[in-house]
Coordinates of C-alpha atoms in Angstrom, one line a residue:
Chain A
X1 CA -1.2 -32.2 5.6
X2 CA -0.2 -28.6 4.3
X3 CA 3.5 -28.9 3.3
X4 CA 5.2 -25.9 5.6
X5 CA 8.3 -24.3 4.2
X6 CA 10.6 -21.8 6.0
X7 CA 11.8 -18.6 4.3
X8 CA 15.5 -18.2 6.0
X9 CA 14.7 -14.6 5.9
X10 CA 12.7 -15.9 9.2
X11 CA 15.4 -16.4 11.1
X12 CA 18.6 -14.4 9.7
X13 CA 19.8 -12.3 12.4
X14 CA 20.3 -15.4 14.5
X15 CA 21.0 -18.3 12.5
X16 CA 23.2 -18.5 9.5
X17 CA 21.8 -20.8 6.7
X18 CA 23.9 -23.8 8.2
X19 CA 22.3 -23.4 11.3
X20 CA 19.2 -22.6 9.6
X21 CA 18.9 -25.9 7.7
X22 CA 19.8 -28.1 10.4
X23 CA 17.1 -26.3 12.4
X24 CA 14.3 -27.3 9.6
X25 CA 15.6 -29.8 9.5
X26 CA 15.3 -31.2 13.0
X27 CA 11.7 -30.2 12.6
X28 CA 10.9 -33.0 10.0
X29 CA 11.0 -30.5 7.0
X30 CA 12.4 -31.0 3.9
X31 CA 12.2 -27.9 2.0
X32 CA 13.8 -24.4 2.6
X33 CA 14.0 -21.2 0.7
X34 CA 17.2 -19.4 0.7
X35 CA 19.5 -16.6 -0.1
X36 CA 22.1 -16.0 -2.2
X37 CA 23.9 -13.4 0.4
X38 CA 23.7 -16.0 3.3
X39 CA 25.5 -19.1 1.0
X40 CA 28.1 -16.2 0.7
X41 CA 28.4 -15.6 4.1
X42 CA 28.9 -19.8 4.8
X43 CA 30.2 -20.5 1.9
X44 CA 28.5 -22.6 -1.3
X45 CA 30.3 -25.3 -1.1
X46 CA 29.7 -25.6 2.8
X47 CA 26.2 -24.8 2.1
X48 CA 25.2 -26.9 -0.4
X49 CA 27.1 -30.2 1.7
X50 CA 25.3 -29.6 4.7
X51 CA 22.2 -29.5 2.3
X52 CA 22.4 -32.9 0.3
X53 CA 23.5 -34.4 3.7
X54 CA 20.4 -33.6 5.7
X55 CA 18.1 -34.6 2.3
X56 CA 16.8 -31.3 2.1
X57 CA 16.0 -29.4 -1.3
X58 CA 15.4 -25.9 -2.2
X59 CA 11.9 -24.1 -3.1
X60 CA 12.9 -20.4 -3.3
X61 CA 16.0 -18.7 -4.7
X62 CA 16.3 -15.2 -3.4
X63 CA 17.2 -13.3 -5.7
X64 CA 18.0 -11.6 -8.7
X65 CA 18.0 -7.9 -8.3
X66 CA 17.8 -5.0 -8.3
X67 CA 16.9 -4.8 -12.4
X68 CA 19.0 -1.6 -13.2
X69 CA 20.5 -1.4 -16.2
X70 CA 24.2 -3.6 -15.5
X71 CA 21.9 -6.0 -13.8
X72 CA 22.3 -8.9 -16.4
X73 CA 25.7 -10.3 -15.8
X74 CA 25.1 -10.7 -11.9
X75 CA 21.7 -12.2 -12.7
X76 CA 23.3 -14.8 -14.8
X77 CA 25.9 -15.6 -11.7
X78 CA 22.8 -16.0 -9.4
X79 CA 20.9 -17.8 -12.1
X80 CA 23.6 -20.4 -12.3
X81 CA 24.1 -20.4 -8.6
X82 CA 20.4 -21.3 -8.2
X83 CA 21.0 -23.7 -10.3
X84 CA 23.4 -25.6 -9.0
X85 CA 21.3 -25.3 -5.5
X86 CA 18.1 -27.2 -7.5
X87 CA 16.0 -24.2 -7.1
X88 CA 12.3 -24.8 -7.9
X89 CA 12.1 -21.0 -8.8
X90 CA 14.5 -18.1 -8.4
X91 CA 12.6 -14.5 -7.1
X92 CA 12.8 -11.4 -9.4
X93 CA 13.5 -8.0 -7.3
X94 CA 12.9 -5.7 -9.5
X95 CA 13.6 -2.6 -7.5
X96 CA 12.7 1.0 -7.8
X97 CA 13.2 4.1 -9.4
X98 CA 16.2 5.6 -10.3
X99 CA 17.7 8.6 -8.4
X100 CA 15.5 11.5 -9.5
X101 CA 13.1 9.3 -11.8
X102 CA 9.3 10.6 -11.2
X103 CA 7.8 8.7 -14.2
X104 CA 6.6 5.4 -12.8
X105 CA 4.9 4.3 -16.4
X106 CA 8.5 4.5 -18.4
X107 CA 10.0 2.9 -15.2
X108 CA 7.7 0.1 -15.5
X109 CA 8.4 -0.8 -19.3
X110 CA 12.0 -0.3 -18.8
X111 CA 12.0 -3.1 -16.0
X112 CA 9.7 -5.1 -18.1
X113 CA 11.9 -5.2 -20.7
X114 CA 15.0 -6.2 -18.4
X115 CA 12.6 -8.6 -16.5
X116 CA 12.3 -10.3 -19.9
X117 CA 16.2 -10.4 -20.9
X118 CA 16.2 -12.3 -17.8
X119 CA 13.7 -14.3 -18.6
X120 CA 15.6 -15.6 -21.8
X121 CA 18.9 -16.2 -19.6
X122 CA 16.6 -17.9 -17.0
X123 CA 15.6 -20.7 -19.8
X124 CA 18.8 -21.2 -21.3
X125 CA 20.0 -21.8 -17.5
X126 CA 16.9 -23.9 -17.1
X127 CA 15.7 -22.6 -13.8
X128 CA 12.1 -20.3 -13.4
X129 CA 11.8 -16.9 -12.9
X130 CA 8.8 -15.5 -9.8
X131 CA 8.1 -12.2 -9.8
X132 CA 6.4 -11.2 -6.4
X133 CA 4.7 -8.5 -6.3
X134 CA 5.2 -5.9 -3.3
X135 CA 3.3 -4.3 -1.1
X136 CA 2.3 -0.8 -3.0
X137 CA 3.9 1.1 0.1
X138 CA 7.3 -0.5 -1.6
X139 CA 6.8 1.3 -4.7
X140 CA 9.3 3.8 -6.3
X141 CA 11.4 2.5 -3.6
X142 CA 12.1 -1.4 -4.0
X143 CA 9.4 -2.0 -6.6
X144 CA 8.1 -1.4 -9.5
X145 CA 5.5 -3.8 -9.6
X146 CA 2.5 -3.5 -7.1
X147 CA -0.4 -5.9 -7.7
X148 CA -0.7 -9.4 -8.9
X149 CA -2.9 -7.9 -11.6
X150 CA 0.7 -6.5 -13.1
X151 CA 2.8 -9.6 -12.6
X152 CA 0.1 -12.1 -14.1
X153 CA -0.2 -9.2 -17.2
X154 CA 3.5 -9.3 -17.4
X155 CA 4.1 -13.3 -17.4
X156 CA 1.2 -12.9 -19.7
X157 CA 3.3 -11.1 -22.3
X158 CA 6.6 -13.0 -21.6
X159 CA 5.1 -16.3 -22.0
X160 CA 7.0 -19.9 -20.4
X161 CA 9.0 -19.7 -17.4
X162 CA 8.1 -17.3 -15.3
X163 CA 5.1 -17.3 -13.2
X164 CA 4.1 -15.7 -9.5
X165 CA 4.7 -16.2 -6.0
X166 CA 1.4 -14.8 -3.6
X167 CA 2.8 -13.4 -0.4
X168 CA -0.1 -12.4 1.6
X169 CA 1.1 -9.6 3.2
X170 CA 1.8 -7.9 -0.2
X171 CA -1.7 -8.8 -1.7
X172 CA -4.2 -9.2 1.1
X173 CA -6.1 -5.7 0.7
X174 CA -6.5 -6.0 -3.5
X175 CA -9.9 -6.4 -4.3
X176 CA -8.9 -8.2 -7.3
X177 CA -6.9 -10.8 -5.2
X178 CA -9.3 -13.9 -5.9
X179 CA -9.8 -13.4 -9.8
X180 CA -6.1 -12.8 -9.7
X181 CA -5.3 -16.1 -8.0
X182 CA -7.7 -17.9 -10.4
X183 CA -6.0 -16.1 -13.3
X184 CA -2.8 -17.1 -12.1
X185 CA -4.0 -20.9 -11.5
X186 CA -5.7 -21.7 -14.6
X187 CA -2.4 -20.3 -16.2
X188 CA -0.1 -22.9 -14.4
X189 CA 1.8 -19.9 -13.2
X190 CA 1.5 -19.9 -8.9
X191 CA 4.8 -20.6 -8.1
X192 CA 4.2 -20.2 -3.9
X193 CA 2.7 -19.1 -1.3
X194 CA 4.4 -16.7 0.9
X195 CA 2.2 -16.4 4.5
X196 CA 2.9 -14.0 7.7
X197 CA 0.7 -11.6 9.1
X198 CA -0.6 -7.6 9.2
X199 CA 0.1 -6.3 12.2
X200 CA -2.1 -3.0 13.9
X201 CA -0.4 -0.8 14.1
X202 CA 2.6 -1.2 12.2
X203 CA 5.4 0.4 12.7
X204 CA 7.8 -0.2 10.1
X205 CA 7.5 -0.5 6.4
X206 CA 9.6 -3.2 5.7
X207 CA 10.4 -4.9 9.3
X208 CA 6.9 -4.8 11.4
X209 CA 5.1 -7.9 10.0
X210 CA 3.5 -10.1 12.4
X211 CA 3.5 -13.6 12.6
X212 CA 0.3 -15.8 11.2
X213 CA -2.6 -15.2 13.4
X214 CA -1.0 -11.9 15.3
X215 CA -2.7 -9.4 12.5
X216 CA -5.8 -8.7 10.0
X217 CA -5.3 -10.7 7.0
X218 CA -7.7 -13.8 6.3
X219 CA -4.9 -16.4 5.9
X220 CA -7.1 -19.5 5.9
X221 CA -9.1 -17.6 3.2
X222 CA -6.2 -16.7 0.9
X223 CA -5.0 -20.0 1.2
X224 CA -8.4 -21.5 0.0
X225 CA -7.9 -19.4 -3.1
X226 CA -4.8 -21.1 -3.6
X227 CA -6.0 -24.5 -3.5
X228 CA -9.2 -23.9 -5.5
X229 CA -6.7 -22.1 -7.8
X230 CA -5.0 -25.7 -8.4
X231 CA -2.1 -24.8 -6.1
X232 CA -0.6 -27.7 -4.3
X233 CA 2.5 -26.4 -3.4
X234 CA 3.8 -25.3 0.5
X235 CA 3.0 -22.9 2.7
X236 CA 5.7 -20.9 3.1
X237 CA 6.9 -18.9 6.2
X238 CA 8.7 -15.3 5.4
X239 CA 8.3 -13.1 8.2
X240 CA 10.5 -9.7 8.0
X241 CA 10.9 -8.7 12.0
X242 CA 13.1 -7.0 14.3
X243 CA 10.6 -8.4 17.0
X244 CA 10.9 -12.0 15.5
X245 CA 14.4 -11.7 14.7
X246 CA 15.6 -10.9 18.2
X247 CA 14.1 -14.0 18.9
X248 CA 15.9 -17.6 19.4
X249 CA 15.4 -18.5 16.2
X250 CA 14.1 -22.4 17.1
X251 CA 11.3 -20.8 19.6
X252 CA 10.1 -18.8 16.5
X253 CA 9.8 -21.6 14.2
X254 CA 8.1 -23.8 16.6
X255 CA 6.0 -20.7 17.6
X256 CA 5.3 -20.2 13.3
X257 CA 4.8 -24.4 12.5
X258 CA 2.2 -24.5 15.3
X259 CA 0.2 -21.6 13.8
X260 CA 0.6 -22.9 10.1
X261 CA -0.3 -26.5 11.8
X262 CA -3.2 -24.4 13.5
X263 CA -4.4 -22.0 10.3
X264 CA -3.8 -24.8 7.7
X265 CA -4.4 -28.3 8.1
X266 CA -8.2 -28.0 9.3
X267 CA -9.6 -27.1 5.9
Chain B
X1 CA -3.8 29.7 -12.9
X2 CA -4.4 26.6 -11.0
X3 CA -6.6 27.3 -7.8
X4 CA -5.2 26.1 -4.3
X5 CA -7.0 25.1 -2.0
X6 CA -5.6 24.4 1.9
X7 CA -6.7 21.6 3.6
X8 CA -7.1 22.3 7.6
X9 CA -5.0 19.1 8.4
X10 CA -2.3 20.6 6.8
X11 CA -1.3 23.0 10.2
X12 CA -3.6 21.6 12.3
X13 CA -1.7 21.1 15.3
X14 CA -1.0 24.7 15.7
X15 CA -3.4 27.1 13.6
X16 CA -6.8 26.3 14.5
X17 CA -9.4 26.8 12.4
X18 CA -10.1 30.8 12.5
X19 CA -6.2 31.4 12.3
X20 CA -6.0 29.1 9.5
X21 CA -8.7 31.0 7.4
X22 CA -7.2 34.2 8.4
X23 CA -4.0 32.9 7.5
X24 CA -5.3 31.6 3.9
X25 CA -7.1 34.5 3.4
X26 CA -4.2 36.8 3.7
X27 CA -2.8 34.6 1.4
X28 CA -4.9 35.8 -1.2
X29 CA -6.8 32.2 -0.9
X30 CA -11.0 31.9 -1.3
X31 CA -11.6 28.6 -0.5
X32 CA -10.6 26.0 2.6
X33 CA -11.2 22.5 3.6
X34 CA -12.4 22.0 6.4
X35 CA -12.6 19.5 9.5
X36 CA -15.8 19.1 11.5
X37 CA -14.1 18.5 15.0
X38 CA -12.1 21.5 14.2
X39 CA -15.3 23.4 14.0
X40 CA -16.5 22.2 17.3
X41 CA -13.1 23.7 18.6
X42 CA -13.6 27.2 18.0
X43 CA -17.3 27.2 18.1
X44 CA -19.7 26.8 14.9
X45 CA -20.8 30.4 15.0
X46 CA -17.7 32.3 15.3
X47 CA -16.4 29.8 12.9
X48 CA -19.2 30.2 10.3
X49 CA -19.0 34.2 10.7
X50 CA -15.2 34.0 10.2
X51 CA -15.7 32.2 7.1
X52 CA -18.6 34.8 5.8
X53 CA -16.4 38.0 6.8
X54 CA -13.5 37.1 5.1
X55 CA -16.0 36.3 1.8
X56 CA -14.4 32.4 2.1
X57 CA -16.0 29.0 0.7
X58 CA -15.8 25.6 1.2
X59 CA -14.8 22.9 -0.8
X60 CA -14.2 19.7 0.9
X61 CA -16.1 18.9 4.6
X62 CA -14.4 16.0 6.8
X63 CA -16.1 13.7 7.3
X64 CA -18.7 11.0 7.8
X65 CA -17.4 8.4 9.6
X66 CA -16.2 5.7 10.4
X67 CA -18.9 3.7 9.4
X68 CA -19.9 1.6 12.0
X69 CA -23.9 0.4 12.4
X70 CA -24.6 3.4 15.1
X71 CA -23.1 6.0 12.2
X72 CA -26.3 6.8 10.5
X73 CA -27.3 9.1 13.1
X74 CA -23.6 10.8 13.6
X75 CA -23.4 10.8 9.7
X76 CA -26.9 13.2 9.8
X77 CA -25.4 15.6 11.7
X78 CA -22.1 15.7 10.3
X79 CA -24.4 16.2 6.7
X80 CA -26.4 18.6 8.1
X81 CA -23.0 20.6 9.3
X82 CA -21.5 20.5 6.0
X83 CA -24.8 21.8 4.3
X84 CA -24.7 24.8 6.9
X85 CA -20.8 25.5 5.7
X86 CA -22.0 24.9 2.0
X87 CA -19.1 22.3 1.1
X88 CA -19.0 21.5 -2.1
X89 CA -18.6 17.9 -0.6
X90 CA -18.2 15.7 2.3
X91 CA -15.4 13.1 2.7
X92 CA -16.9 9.5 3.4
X93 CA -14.2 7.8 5.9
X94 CA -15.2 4.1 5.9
X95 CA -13.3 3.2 8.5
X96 CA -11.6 -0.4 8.8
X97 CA -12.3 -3.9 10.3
X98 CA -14.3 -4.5 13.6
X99 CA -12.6 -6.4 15.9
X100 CA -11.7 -9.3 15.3
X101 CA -12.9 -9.4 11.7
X102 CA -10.7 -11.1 8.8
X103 CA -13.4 -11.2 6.4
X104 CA -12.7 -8.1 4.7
X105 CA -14.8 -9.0 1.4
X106 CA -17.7 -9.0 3.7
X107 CA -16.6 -5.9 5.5
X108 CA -16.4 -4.5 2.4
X109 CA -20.0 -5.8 1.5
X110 CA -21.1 -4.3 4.8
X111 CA -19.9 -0.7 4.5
X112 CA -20.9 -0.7 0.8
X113 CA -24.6 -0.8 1.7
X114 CA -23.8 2.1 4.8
X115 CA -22.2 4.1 2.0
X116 CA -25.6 3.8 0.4
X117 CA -27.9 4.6 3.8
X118 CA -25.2 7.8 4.0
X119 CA -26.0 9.0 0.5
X120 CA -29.6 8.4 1.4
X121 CA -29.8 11.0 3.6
X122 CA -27.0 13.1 1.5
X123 CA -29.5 13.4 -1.2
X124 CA -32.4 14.4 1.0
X125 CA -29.7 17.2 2.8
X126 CA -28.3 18.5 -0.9
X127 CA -24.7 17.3 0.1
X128 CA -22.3 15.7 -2.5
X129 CA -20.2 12.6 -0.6
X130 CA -17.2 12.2 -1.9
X131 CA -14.9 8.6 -1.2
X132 CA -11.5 9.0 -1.0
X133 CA -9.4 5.8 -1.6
X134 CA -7.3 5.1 0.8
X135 CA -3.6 4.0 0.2
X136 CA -3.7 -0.4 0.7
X137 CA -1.3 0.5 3.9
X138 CA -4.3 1.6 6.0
X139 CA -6.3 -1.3 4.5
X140 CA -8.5 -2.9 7.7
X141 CA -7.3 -0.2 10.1
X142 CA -8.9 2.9 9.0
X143 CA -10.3 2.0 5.7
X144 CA -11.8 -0.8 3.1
X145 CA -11.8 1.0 0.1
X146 CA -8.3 0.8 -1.4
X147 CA -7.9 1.3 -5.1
X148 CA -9.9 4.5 -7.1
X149 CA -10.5 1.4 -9.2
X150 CA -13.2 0.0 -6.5
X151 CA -14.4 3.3 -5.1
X152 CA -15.2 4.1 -8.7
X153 CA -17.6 0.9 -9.2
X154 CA -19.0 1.5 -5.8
X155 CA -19.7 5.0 -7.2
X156 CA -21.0 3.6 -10.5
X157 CA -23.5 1.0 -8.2
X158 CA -24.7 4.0 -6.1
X159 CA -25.7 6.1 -9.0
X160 CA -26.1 10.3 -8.8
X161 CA -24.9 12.2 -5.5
X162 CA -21.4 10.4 -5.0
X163 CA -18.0 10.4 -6.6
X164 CA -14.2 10.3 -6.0
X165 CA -11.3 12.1 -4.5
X166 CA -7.9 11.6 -5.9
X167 CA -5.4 12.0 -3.5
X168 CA -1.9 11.3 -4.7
X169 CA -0.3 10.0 -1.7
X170 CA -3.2 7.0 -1.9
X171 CA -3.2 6.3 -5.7
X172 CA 0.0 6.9 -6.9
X173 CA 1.2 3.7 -7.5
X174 CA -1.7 2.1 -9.1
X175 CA -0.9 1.2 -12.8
X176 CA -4.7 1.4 -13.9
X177 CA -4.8 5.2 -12.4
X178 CA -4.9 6.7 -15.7
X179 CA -7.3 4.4 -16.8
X180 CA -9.4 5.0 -13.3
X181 CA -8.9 9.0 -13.3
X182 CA -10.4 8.7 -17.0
X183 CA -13.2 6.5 -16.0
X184 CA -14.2 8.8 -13.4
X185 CA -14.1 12.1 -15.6
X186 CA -15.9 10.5 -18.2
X187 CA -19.0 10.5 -15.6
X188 CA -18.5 13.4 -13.7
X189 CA -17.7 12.2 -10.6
X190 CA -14.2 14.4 -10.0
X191 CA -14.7 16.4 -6.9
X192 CA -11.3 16.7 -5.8
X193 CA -7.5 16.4 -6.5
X194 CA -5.3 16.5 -3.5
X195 CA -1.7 16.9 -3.3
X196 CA 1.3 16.2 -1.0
X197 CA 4.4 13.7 -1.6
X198 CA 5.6 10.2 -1.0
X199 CA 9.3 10.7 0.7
X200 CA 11.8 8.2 0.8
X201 CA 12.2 6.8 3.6
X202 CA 8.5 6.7 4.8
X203 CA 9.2 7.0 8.8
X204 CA 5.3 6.6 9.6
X205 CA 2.0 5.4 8.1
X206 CA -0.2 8.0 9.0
X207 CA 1.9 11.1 9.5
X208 CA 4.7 11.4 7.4
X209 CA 3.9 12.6 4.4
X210 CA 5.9 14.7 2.2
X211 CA 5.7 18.1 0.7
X212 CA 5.1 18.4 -3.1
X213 CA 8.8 18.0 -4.6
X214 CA 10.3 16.2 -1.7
X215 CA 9.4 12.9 -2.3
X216 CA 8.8 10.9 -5.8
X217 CA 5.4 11.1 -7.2
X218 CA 5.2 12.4 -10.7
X219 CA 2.9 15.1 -9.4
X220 CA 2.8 17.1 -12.5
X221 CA 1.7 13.9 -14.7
X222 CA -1.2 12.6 -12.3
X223 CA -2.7 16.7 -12.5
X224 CA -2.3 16.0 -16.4
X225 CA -4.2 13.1 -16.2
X226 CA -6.9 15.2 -14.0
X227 CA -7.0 17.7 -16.4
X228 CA -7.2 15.6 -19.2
X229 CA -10.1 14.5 -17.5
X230 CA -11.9 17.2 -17.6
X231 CA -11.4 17.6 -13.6
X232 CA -11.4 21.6 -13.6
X233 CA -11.1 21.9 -9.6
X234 CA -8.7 23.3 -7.4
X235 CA -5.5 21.3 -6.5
X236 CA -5.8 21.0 -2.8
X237 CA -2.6 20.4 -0.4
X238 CA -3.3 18.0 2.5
X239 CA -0.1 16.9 4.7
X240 CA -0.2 14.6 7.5
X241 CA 2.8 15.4 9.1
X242 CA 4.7 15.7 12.3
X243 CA 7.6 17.4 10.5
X244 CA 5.5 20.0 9.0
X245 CA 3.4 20.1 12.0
X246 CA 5.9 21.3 14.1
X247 CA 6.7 24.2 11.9
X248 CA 5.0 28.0 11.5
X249 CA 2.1 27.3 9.6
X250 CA 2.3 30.7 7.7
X251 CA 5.6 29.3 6.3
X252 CA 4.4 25.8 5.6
X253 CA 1.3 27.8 3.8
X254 CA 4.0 30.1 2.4
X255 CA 5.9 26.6 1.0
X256 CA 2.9 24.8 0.1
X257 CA 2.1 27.6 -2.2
X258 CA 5.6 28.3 -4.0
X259 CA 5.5 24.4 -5.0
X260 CA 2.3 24.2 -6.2
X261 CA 3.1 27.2 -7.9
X262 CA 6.4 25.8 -9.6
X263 CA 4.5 22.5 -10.4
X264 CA 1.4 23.2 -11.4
X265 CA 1.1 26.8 -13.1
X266 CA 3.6 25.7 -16.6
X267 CA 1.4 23.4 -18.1

């Protein structure tokens, strides 16, 4: 059985994280991934109670970010917060560009060299560091880095700590995507697996994805990278809808578990 | 001076294709790109005698394609078409996935070796094809070459008769486009340079693209890059857009010009 994760991000319009965790974990599952803004929203202490009483650890931290320049101090307060929440990894958004900034190289080294002074507060805090990269339709506007190529070149550089989460919806067209994955695996650095779908047409940049088996991608075949990539971690289910969302939010992850069931557990 | 160049999509919707050279041509322009179905509009003779009176040549012919098994035959005439217009070179439009396809290495595999029957029967018509990488967004929809990084290899595979088109809105991103632009020069295989802008936010994936200035590519930086190159061609303005659509197409002409103008005449 394919460990199934849900991304509350899933589910956010209609079900703040309390409700959110008890919904997982009516479900039989054990792991969520979370956000920072929603354990605002309920409170941390309130948050992390309900969590330790229903058993239930964390995989994802969303998120430190955006990287401009004051960034540091509010990373370190998410940082610790993800912390105390036992993240397994805490996600990286790097951003953009600046207001007026055209030059995409210089933007690049300037967030790689925040992403690293992260990095060393990261350690020090003892919780990892994913970078995911975005879609390149989200460049220049809430990312800077595109491919995995990038993020496995920059872990590269930055060395322990910091590895990669795949989301397929981000990667799926790169036809570097299985060296990439292999690149990433022999390195120790896949951190997750992010699935949803690509939907035809879509209609939105950042709120039309599709649920698993409602687009284009090859899901079970990006997930067989993974595993002969040495990932053993979950499947995890991020799906960024105003279709989805509008939803009740325990149809849609009964709808999603089916289809993960359904995608995943055959191979 | 740079040369300009005025792709037919640009005012499509309401110049057709003798007003449009007229309306270049006035403009002091001596070169068009042009649109096969465009052609069949206004009629191939009155459109070829247009062109001759006003002492006008072509650079870029679209297209051939999509490239489905039954295209060999469609791709002949389109060839044949272009060769009567003397283009300097026809756009290959791969098209996306079949139906029901998720395999898109193999649908890349597939349209690979039609790119190869097309330039086939290229060669024996004394066309140049030109691919065009499309931005990752249209990925499986309308095409399966993504990156100038794999159009380039397919190129290199393919041997004499093919090479690339740079458009900005598709490659923008890509942090090996330097690298790839370079690659490409190297072995002649620079047909084109097309221009237009990435806005922020992006309302539509096919027709909202952005006038040169108005959005945040570092336009003047990838035209070094062409130049550096070697690339010695026209810079060629292609907007899908239902803004600029709507508008006078002398004035979106008249626009089009001033930028490229602005941008690309102080190097």
């Amino acid at each position: 059985m394919t460990d199934i994760v849900f991304n509350h991000a899933t589910v956010r319009e209609r079900a703040d994280m309390l409700t959110f965790l008890r919904l997982c974990s009516e479900r039989g599952l054990e792991t969520v991934s979370i956000w920072g803004d929603e354990i605002a929203k309920v409170g941390e202490t309130d948050a992390l109670s309900v969590l330790n009483d229903l058993g239930m650890t964390v995989s994802g931290y969303n998120r430190v970010g955006p990287l401009a320049a004051d960034a540091l101090d509010r990373a370190e307060a998410e940082l610790e917060r993800a912390a105390r929440f036992k993240a397994d990894h805490v996600f990286l958004f790097t951003g953009g560009l600046r207001e007026n900034e055209k030059d995409l190289s210089c933007a690049r080294r300037r967030i790689e060299d925040l992403v690293g002074s992260v990095l060393e507060r990261a350690r020090n805090i003892g919780v990892k560091l994913a970078i995911e990269p975005l879609h390149p339709m989200l460049t220049g506007d809430r990312t800077v880095i595109s491919s995995l190529s990038h993020a496995n070149s920059l872990c590269e550089a930055l060395g322990p700590g910091i590895g990669v989460v795949v989301d397929v919806y981000h990667c799926w067209w790169d036809e570097r995507l299985a060296a990439e994955i292999e690149g990433a695996g022999s390195a120790g650095r896949l951190f997750g697996f992010h699935v949803n779908d690509w939907l035809i047409p879509t209609r939105h940049l950042l709120t039309d994805r599709g649920m698993m088996g409602d687009g284009i991608i090859d899901l079970r075949g990006i997930h067989s990278m993974m595993r002969r990539a040495g990932f053993e971690g979950a499947v995890e289910v991020e799906i960024f809808s105003t279709d989805w969302w509008s939803r009740e939010p325990a149809e849609v992850l009964d709808i999603a578990l089916d289809r993960c069931r359904c995608l995943f557990n055959r191979e």
